[in-house]
Amino acid sequence: MCGIFGMIGEHATGITLQALKYLEYRGYDSAGIAIKGHNGINIYKSVGRLHNLEKNLPNGLDSSIAIGHTRWATHGAVSTDNAHPFFSPDKCFAVVHNGIIENYQTLKKQFCSRGAVFTSQTDSETVAHLLQNNYSDSVFGTVLATANSLVGSFAIAITTAYDNNLYAIKNKSPLVVGVSDNGIYLCSDIRCVSHWASKVAVTPDKTVVVVGRNGAHFYDFNGNPIMVEFFTPERAEEMEQVDGDFMLKEIYEIPSKIRLAKAGYFRDGGLKIDAERIKKLSRIYLIGCGTAYNSGLQVASVARKYLDLDILPVIASEFIYDNYPVDGNTLALFISQSGETADTISAVERVRDKGGYTYAVTNTSSSSLRFKCDGFVNIYAGGEFAVASTKAYNCQLVTLLLIILDIARIRQTVSENEYIEIVNGIDKLPVAIDQILANSYEIARIAESVKDSSAVFYIGRTTDYPTACEGSLKLKEISYIHSEAYPAGELKHGTLALMEKGVTVVAIHTCDELSDKMSSSVNEVVARGASVISVGPGELADTSIILPDVHKALYGIVSVVPLQLLAYYVAKRLGRDVDKPRNLAKSVTVE
Ligand code: G6P
């Protein structure tokens, strides 16, 4: 999975390289570009970040036709051989691909039995072989035949020695076509292409696109022309340069982004779902992946107090294939920072097919997820560039809580006083979080003792358990220290066996009424030799991070901040690349 870009127009090489920079969030295992010049197509590729490719490019490569790729490895190791673009054996076609070709092994076997030689272990190289194999005298016919031979999810851009068009094949993986006075673009993502395109179109599934100097034309897989609507995209904010790491900068932005999330929610008209529909609801799903899932977990644990219906957080990839009940009285909130996560997008279809109402909670108003859902709300966290999500999590919590409170208000399951108390309580969060940030040197000091831990366990009860999950996810994804989260009471049913000297336990305790129980859990692990860091309004261990007082329903938005900082400082002390951790991508666009 990956990011793809293609362009016909002035300065195609430079613009393609710049676009790959914007697309690096989709993978940074390798990058590559195919440039069409007078002497045919030339391919350049390098392992690692885009700057490795740029370093290795000869000067004077400008051209008016180029396709580029940034890779997150699925099939085949991280290597130059497995980096895109791929040539067909006769070098008359070059392709870049995002997605998974599910029937590639069958196709590859057929080609190999006829003597074809593959240079990579990828599924994507099969497309280049198919193109050469299918070629008669029309490239369009060749591309159509190739499209019909593929099974899976794919956004493929193709350049060919036979003519000066670009071709694309699209099914399930995102592909946006952009146009401007200077050129025509194919791209995995609207935000990226909006840097150049004045109009964009979201390509439907099972479409072939032909891009020539005079425009872009869309066809179904039978070759019939189809109409696709172009619109003016919202221009994406520039990726600013930072002195240090994006992650730390983004943590420090949390107070201001919380204000924007709340203001934006009300400015955009709040919930925007018909009150009659809300009254009839029997269940709400909160569906997402990674940090987005954890925000659903957190809000569900708070919402159970205020709602009289089933509220179920579900991991998107599980929701797709399990039999969670959905009917006309189901509301599914799809949470995704990027709005491009394939698992989350696929889960939408299941809810829609069964008549449920789908609602996107994302950080971009022009994402694929937004276009798939019946309703949409923006979390207004602003561009988030560190792979490990931080400020988006806090903004997701604010927005989701406002949604839940609006639903509770319509259903009359929250009192007006409590509604006002919580909504006003959000205004106090920025100051509370500023206090934590002002003491970050203290957390940096604690990180010094955590960095050599053999494992770190995060524990909490009820609304603190989701915070434990998010703290643990942050630590493992950027420090590579083994880490797990547990409901504190569950520890004694197995995991206690792992407690020994060298293990750190982070105990989150914001629920007053459970503080004795948390204290017992802490004693149990200390008795087995583990070191404990407590995070809460009081002290529960020798090392304690004290949280400022906020409304109970809002604690999760605050208590996660020291955990985000702790993960950051531990990873820094271990010399990790905190913004682009190994093996991960900001947005995973394959299932
Ligand atoms: C990837 C990222 C995670 C993120 C998850 C969901 O796995 O590495 O940090 O939480 O995707 O991303 P989304 O854009 O859907 O919120």
XYZ file of C-alpha atoms and ligand atoms in Angstrom:
607
model
C 0.000 0.000 0.000
C 1.275 3.318 -0.690
C 0.829 6.706 -2.316
C 0.760 7.145 -6.083
C 0.982 10.256 -8.211
C 1.067 10.898 -11.942
C 1.172 14.049 -13.994
C 1.108 15.360 -17.524
C 2.141 18.993 -17.751
C 4.891 21.490 -17.032
C 7.608 20.441 -14.560
C 6.119 16.994 -14.077
C 9.301 15.613 -12.488
C 9.606 18.312 -9.818
C 5.903 18.315 -9.034
C 5.808 14.523 -8.777
C 8.706 14.584 -6.288
C 6.988 17.299 -4.261
C 3.753 15.284 -4.306
C 5.601 12.213 -3.020
C 6.705 14.304 -0.058
C 3.033 15.007 0.761
C 2.210 11.317 0.237
C 5.004 9.981 2.426
C 2.490 9.607 5.261
C 1.154 6.589 3.324
C 4.496 4.787 3.537
C 8.197 5.523 3.533
C 9.846 2.149 2.965
C 10.993 3.273 -0.497
C 10.213 5.842 -3.162
C 10.460 5.840 -6.929
C 9.653 7.786 -10.064
C 9.261 6.947 -13.766
C 9.999 9.823 -16.109
C 9.095 9.798 -19.747
C 11.643 11.589 -21.914
C 12.685 11.620 -25.581
C 14.680 8.432 -25.071
C 11.786 6.479 -23.552
C 10.889 5.822 -19.928
C 13.518 5.961 -17.180
C 12.911 4.633 -13.684
C 14.725 5.753 -10.517
C 14.080 4.232 -7.104
C 15.649 4.143 -3.643
C 15.016 2.410 -0.359
C 13.999 4.568 2.623
C 12.736 8.111 2.740
C 12.146 10.299 -0.289
C 15.336 12.298 0.249
C 17.323 9.141 -0.575
C 15.672 9.095 -3.995
C 16.187 12.827 -4.520
C 19.876 12.485 -3.611
C 20.363 9.792 -6.249
C 18.562 11.531 -9.122
C 20.721 12.905 -11.947
C 20.317 16.626 -12.738
C 18.178 17.922 -15.605
C 15.442 15.311 -15.394
C 12.534 17.630 -16.020
C 9.844 16.177 -18.191
C 6.162 16.634 -18.934
C 5.127 13.074 -18.034
C 5.951 11.334 -14.759
C 4.516 8.851 -12.295
C 5.758 8.373 -8.731
C 5.298 6.130 -5.739
C 5.958 5.998 -2.033
C 5.794 2.488 -0.538
C 4.631 0.768 2.627
C 5.682 -2.829 2.093
C 2.991 -5.515 1.929
C 4.297 -8.106 -0.550
C 8.072 -8.457 -0.499
C 10.728 -7.000 1.764
C 11.852 -3.404 1.828
C 14.369 -3.371 -1.051
C 15.165 -1.501 -4.232
C 13.940 -4.468 -6.286
C 10.543 -4.278 -4.609
C 10.297 -0.481 -4.914
C 7.894 0.937 -7.524
C 7.636 1.852 -10.427
C 7.868 -1.451 -12.294
C 8.702 -1.885 -15.954
C 7.065 -4.443 -18.168
C 9.843 -6.759 -19.420
C 9.957 -4.897 -22.786
C 10.088 -1.534 -20.922
C 7.108 -0.227 -22.904
C 4.988 0.195 -19.765
C 5.837 1.477 -16.290
C 3.365 1.179 -13.413
C 2.875 2.337 -9.845
C 0.258 0.700 -7.652
C -1.530 1.251 -4.348
C -3.589 -1.659 -3.053
C -3.379 -5.432 -3.225
C -3.727 -7.575 -6.362
C -5.389 -10.591 -4.794
C -4.977 -12.918 -7.799
C -1.325 -12.053 -8.410
C -0.029 -15.516 -7.550
C -2.213 -17.198 -10.173
C -1.235 -14.600 -12.776
C 2.431 -14.790 -11.868
C 2.435 -18.601 -12.156
C 0.905 -18.354 -15.643
C 3.572 -15.870 -16.775
C 6.433 -17.819 -15.193
C 5.269 -21.056 -16.846
C 5.745 -19.225 -20.152
C 9.273 -18.180 -19.186
C 8.641 -14.667 -17.845
C 11.166 -13.357 -15.336
C 10.013 -11.242 -12.391
C 12.448 -8.870 -10.719
C 10.489 -8.394 -7.477
C 8.383 -10.291 -4.951
C 5.535 -7.783 -5.235
C 1.982 -8.314 -6.411
C 2.240 -5.032 -8.326
C 4.822 -6.187 -10.894
C 2.180 -8.569 -12.274
C 0.312 -5.542 -13.658
C 3.311 -4.562 -15.802
C 3.531 -8.117 -17.168
C -0.203 -8.144 -17.883
C 0.049 -4.899 -19.836
C 2.820 -6.220 -22.061
C 1.010 -9.524 -22.512
C -2.317 -7.862 -23.377
C -0.853 -5.305 -25.778
C -2.292 -5.324 -29.290
C -2.335 -2.022 -31.165
C -4.458 0.048 -28.791
C -3.116 1.044 -25.393
C -6.648 1.816 -24.224
C -7.761 -1.736 -25.145
C -4.668 -3.097 -23.400
C -5.438 -1.199 -20.202
C -9.088 -2.314 -20.294
C -8.087 -5.952 -20.741
C -5.639 -5.582 -17.858
C -8.280 -3.972 -15.630
C -10.588 -6.915 -16.275
C -7.885 -9.434 -15.327
C -7.287 -7.955 -11.877
C -8.954 -8.941 -8.615
C -8.461 -6.899 -5.458
C -8.014 -3.262 -4.569
C -5.975 -1.074 -6.834
C -5.191 2.456 -7.894
C -2.678 2.063 -10.695
C -0.995 4.766 -12.783
C 0.601 3.744 -16.058
C 2.936 5.491 -18.459
C 3.735 3.923 -21.809
C 6.257 4.252 -24.593
C 3.450 3.848 -27.158
C 1.797 7.255 -26.663
C 1.902 10.400 -24.543
C -1.105 9.641 -22.352
C -1.206 8.516 -18.750
C -3.612 5.716 -17.867
C -5.104 4.707 -14.550
C -7.115 1.757 -13.280
C -9.119 2.141 -10.097
C -11.013 -0.231 -7.837
C -11.429 0.284 -4.071
C -8.105 2.088 -3.490
C -8.489 5.882 -3.675
C -7.704 7.736 -6.895
C -8.340 11.413 -7.444
C -7.997 13.155 -10.799
C -7.058 16.834 -10.696
C -6.868 19.498 -13.385
C -5.262 22.935 -13.527
C -4.018 25.296 -16.238
C -0.589 23.677 -15.913
C -1.479 20.039 -16.087
C -3.545 17.008 -15.211
C -2.841 14.851 -12.173
C -3.568 11.387 -10.811
C -3.186 11.071 -7.071
C -4.016 8.899 -4.060
C -5.319 11.817 -2.062
C -7.256 15.048 -2.520
C -5.238 17.032 0.012
C -2.046 16.312 -1.868
C -3.378 17.094 -5.342
C -5.132 20.252 -4.098
C -1.692 21.881 -3.961
C -1.807 22.060 -7.774
C -5.298 21.222 -9.019
C -8.077 23.806 -9.183
C -10.712 21.099 -9.816
C -10.726 17.489 -8.698
C -12.828 14.385 -9.261
C -13.054 11.315 -7.059
C -12.764 8.325 -9.390
C -15.490 5.698 -8.903
C -14.642 2.020 -8.474
C -14.071 -0.098 -11.573
C -12.967 2.827 -13.705
C -10.242 3.305 -16.294
C -8.975 6.865 -16.719
C -7.205 8.152 -19.814
C -5.284 11.368 -19.246
C -4.040 13.296 -22.271
C -3.002 16.891 -22.894
C -6.623 17.756 -23.618
C -8.145 16.375 -20.436
C -9.115 13.307 -18.461
C -11.679 10.787 -19.707
C -13.366 8.124 -17.585
C -14.606 4.692 -18.711
C -16.147 1.668 -17.043
C -14.366 -1.680 -17.373
C -16.367 -2.377 -20.582
C -14.939 0.748 -22.184
C -18.143 2.836 -21.981
C -17.564 6.519 -21.161
C -18.825 7.603 -17.734
C -19.534 11.069 -16.343
C -17.587 12.044 -13.263
C -18.187 15.295 -11.434
C -15.327 17.760 -10.862
C -15.409 20.161 -7.913
C -13.175 22.762 -6.288
C -11.150 21.148 -3.494
C -10.420 22.782 -0.171
C -6.743 23.724 -0.372
C -4.604 21.698 2.039
C -2.409 23.549 4.471
C 1.306 23.597 3.670
C 3.506 21.153 5.533
C 5.520 23.596 7.548
C 9.115 23.000 8.557
C 9.725 22.371 12.255
C 12.956 22.710 14.183
C 12.412 19.612 16.285
C 9.919 16.799 15.845
C 6.390 17.100 14.535
C 5.171 14.853 17.357
C 6.273 17.212 20.124
C 4.976 20.222 18.222
C 1.623 18.487 17.772
C 1.383 17.604 21.487
C 1.999 21.265 22.324
C -0.811 22.254 19.949
C -3.396 20.218 21.898
C -4.750 23.106 24.020
C -5.389 25.371 21.026
C -6.808 22.534 18.901
C -9.277 21.566 21.639
C -10.668 25.102 21.451
C -10.932 24.823 17.655
C -12.609 21.414 17.831
C -15.320 22.693 20.118
C -15.826 25.969 18.243
C -15.849 24.169 14.880
C -18.445 21.638 16.027
C -20.922 24.342 17.007
C -20.059 26.626 14.069
C -20.805 23.795 11.628
C -24.255 23.261 13.148
C -23.557 20.515 15.697
C -24.827 17.006 15.121
C -26.874 17.547 11.950
C -28.801 14.269 12.244
C -32.559 14.318 12.177
C -33.976 14.269 15.769
C -36.582 11.632 14.846
C -33.814 9.290 13.719
C -31.915 9.908 16.963
C -34.983 9.108 19.083
C -35.438 5.776 17.326
C -31.810 4.653 17.662
C -31.205 1.356 19.407
C -27.430 1.195 19.104
C -24.381 3.265 18.278
C -21.116 1.846 16.970
C -17.830 3.711 17.276
C -15.603 2.238 14.589
C -11.951 2.975 13.849
C -8.381 1.673 13.889
C -5.392 2.362 16.131
C -5.656 5.660 17.954
C -9.022 6.396 16.347
C -10.385 3.144 17.778
C -9.022 4.083 21.203
C -10.885 7.379 21.049
C -14.091 5.415 20.408
C -13.263 3.139 23.327
C -12.762 6.154 25.573
C -15.912 7.964 24.567
C -18.018 4.804 24.780
C -16.924 4.330 28.385
C -18.059 7.865 29.227
C -21.201 7.677 27.083
C -22.576 4.619 28.869
C -23.385 6.942 31.732
C -25.391 9.322 29.567
C -27.115 7.099 27.004
C -29.904 4.557 27.264
C -28.863 2.474 24.262
C -26.075 0.075 23.292
C -22.866 1.911 22.555
C -20.181 -0.327 21.169
C -16.624 0.530 20.144
C -15.401 -1.888 17.449
C -12.100 -2.234 15.599
C -12.889 -1.586 11.921
C -11.134 -4.655 10.523
C -13.151 -6.842 12.936
C -16.411 -5.098 12.164
C -16.124 -5.894 8.449
C -15.999 -9.658 8.861
C -17.913 -10.271 12.083
C -21.684 -10.335 12.433
C -22.339 -7.197 14.429
C -26.071 -6.469 14.149
C -27.034 -3.483 11.994
C -30.507 -2.228 11.129
C -32.318 1.013 10.352
C -31.980 2.085 13.993
C -28.208 1.818 13.999
C -25.879 4.809 13.963
C -22.239 4.083 13.131
C -19.648 6.762 13.856
C -16.555 6.130 11.721
C -13.562 7.733 13.378
C -10.445 8.369 11.308
C -7.901 11.153 11.465
C -7.020 10.791 7.787
C -10.366 9.542 6.520
C -8.352 7.264 4.234
C -7.878 4.121 6.351
C -9.014 1.178 4.203
C -10.383 -0.930 7.078
C -12.553 1.941 8.307
C -13.793 2.768 4.808
C -14.671 -0.890 4.137
C -16.648 -1.072 7.376
C -18.916 1.732 6.089
C -20.248 -0.495 3.334
C -21.490 -3.126 5.787
C -23.503 -0.557 7.719
C -24.911 1.052 4.577
C -25.884 -2.280 3.029
C -27.950 -3.084 6.127
C -29.679 0.307 6.277
C -27.743 1.889 9.163
C -26.808 5.576 9.262
C -23.111 6.298 8.636
C -21.344 9.316 10.057
C -17.686 10.245 9.481
C -15.636 11.875 12.239
C -12.436 12.938 10.490
C -9.745 15.572 10.351
C -10.243 16.405 6.697
C -13.354 17.560 4.954
C -12.295 16.044 1.632
C -11.412 12.500 2.614
C -12.675 9.283 1.018
C -14.442 8.392 4.268
C -16.378 11.636 4.291
C -17.649 11.019 0.761
C -18.767 7.488 1.685
C -20.791 8.462 4.750
C -24.264 9.973 5.132
C -23.041 12.598 7.590
C -19.742 14.209 8.535
C -18.118 16.216 11.282
C -14.634 17.749 11.220
C -12.463 17.472 14.342
C -10.364 20.522 13.376
C -7.051 19.180 14.689
C -5.196 20.713 11.708
C -2.504 18.895 9.715
C -1.013 16.056 11.748
C 2.272 14.843 10.297
C 3.863 12.638 12.970
C 2.832 9.040 12.336
C 1.901 8.602 15.999
C -1.373 10.460 16.388
C -1.636 12.845 19.358
C -3.637 16.055 18.980
C -6.135 14.312 16.669
C -6.939 11.892 19.530
C -7.750 14.758 21.916
C -9.869 16.477 19.257
C -11.654 13.224 18.435
C -12.566 12.911 22.121
C -13.922 16.463 22.274
C -15.979 16.058 19.096
C -17.284 12.594 19.942
C -18.308 13.722 23.408
C -20.221 16.640 21.934
C -21.960 14.237 19.545
C -22.866 11.863 22.383
C -24.128 14.728 24.545
C -26.289 16.040 21.698
C -27.762 12.570 21.237
C -28.357 12.288 24.997
C -30.029 15.685 24.994
C -32.420 14.746 22.201
C -33.235 11.490 23.987
C -33.478 13.370 27.294
C -31.020 11.068 29.052
C -28.750 13.865 30.254
C -29.970 16.710 32.443
C -29.644 20.217 31.060
C -27.365 21.140 33.986
C -25.007 18.287 33.401
C -24.954 18.992 29.659
C -23.957 22.616 30.315
C -21.411 21.607 32.974
C -19.618 19.234 30.610
C -19.754 21.509 27.567
C -18.439 24.442 29.636
C -15.915 22.107 31.227
C -14.257 21.683 27.810
C -13.224 25.367 28.000
C -11.119 24.598 31.086
C -9.166 21.785 29.421
C -6.618 23.945 27.533
C -5.435 25.557 30.772
C -5.270 22.190 32.535
C -3.236 20.705 29.691
C -0.962 23.760 29.605
C -0.107 22.986 33.240
C 0.956 19.470 32.281
C 2.988 20.765 29.340
C 4.699 23.299 31.595
C 5.979 20.354 33.678
C 7.087 18.262 30.739
C 10.704 18.348 31.991
C 9.455 16.199 34.898
C 8.035 13.641 32.459
C 11.296 13.763 30.491
C 13.092 12.865 33.728
C 10.727 9.953 34.381
C 11.338 8.761 30.806
C 14.981 8.231 31.690
C 13.977 5.467 34.140
C 11.433 3.909 31.737
C 13.692 3.645 28.704
C 15.477 0.504 29.907
C 12.309 -1.352 30.931
C 11.943 -4.887 29.600
C 8.202 -4.210 29.188
C 5.720 -1.511 30.134
C 2.148 -2.293 31.201
C -0.529 0.386 31.323
C -3.449 -0.245 33.661
C -6.675 1.578 34.469
C -10.306 0.870 35.302
C -13.447 1.893 33.371
C -12.803 5.276 31.687
C -9.069 5.004 32.458
C -8.653 1.710 30.614
C -8.997 3.322 27.144
C -6.401 5.896 28.205
C -4.135 3.000 29.165
C -4.664 1.536 25.677
C -3.719 4.794 23.993
C -0.682 5.370 26.253
C 0.537 1.864 25.550
C -0.015 2.206 21.788
C 1.969 5.461 21.754
C 4.884 3.907 23.607
C 5.148 0.738 21.526
C 4.763 2.447 18.157
C 7.567 4.939 18.629
C 9.941 3.403 21.220
C 9.569 -0.303 20.150
C 9.441 -1.321 23.838
C 6.982 -4.156 24.375
C 3.889 -2.716 25.965
C 0.319 -3.802 26.754
C -2.744 -2.226 28.341
C -5.033 -4.022 30.780
C -8.091 -3.240 32.834
C -6.335 -3.130 36.212
C -8.590 -5.801 37.737
C -7.749 -8.225 34.956
C -4.017 -8.165 35.671
C -4.276 -10.816 38.365
C -5.876 -13.267 35.924
C -2.678 -14.082 34.081
C -0.535 -11.074 33.279
C 0.705 -10.790 36.854
C 2.992 -13.704 35.949
C 5.084 -11.240 33.911
C 5.698 -8.809 36.769
C 9.314 -8.696 37.900
C 12.163 -6.279 38.352
C 12.759 -4.330 35.144
C 9.052 -4.096 34.258
C 7.328 -0.707 34.490
C 3.615 -0.306 35.209
C 1.819 2.953 34.445
C -1.324 3.171 36.575
C -3.965 5.671 35.483
C -6.459 6.535 38.245
C -8.824 9.413 37.583
C -11.945 7.728 39.022
C -12.187 8.685 42.709
C -14.527 5.867 43.612
C -12.064 3.298 42.248
C -8.912 4.666 43.795
C -8.762 1.975 46.553
C -9.060 -0.718 43.936
C -6.308 0.911 41.861
C -4.171 1.134 44.972
C -4.525 -2.644 45.460
C -3.476 -3.279 41.856
C -0.436 -1.057 42.337
C 0.527 -2.931 45.536
C 0.215 -6.265 43.743
C 2.701 -5.314 41.033
C 5.105 -3.540 43.411
C 5.166 -6.706 45.542
C 6.442 -8.560 42.439
C 9.270 -6.113 41.798
C 7.757 -3.854 39.088
C 8.282 -0.076 39.170
C 5.103 1.993 39.120
C 4.300 5.428 37.724
C 0.874 6.676 38.734
C -1.092 9.217 36.705
C -4.069 10.855 38.390
C -5.237 13.717 40.593
C -3.405 12.238 43.615
C -0.311 10.147 44.405
C -0.562 6.387 44.186
C 3.103 5.453 43.829
C 6.600 6.769 44.547
C 6.673 8.222 41.058
C 3.459 10.118 40.408
C 2.290 12.458 37.679
C -0.365 14.671 39.226
C -3.252 15.754 37.001
C -5.151 19.024 37.395
C -8.828 18.843 38.336
C -11.314 18.651 35.436
C -14.877 17.368 34.942
C -14.971 13.568 35.374
C -16.397 13.033 31.896
C -13.455 14.942 30.404
C -10.527 13.331 32.234
C -9.543 11.126 29.302
C -8.753 14.215 27.228
C -6.245 15.361 29.852
C -4.814 12.147 31.326
C -3.517 10.977 27.945
C -1.230 14.011 27.563
C 1.469 12.910 30.054
C 1.378 9.489 28.394
C 1.925 11.031 24.955
C 4.860 12.993 26.396
C 6.243 9.949 28.179
C 6.237 7.921 24.942
C 7.907 10.796 23.110
C 10.713 11.263 25.651
C 11.368 7.522 26.024
C 11.635 7.172 22.223
C 13.944 10.195 21.996
C 16.210 8.782 24.694
C 16.396 5.547 22.722
C 17.355 7.492 19.609
C 14.242 6.508 17.618
C 12.839 8.358 14.614
C 9.759 9.529 16.515
C 7.980 11.079 13.540
C 8.415 8.125 11.194
C 8.712 4.928 13.252
C 9.785 1.705 11.588
C 7.245 -0.442 9.731
C 4.363 2.015 10.170
C 2.486 4.502 8.003
C 0.344 7.458 8.973
C -2.567 6.070 7.050
C -2.919 2.424 6.071
C -4.809 2.200 2.800
C -5.019 -1.577 2.416
C -7.199 -3.955 4.406
C -2.263 3.908 11.247
C -1.455 4.902 12.081
C -2.096 5.080 13.451
C -3.556 5.502 13.278
C -4.324 4.475 12.448
C -5.713 4.970 12.092
O -2.110 2.626 11.732
O -0.129 4.456 12.226
O -1.405 6.080 14.154
O -4.153 5.648 14.520
O -3.649 4.263 11.208
O -5.584 6.102 11.267
P -6.786 7.054 10.933
O -6.243 8.031 9.922
O -7.871 6.198 10.374
O -7.190 7.704 12.192
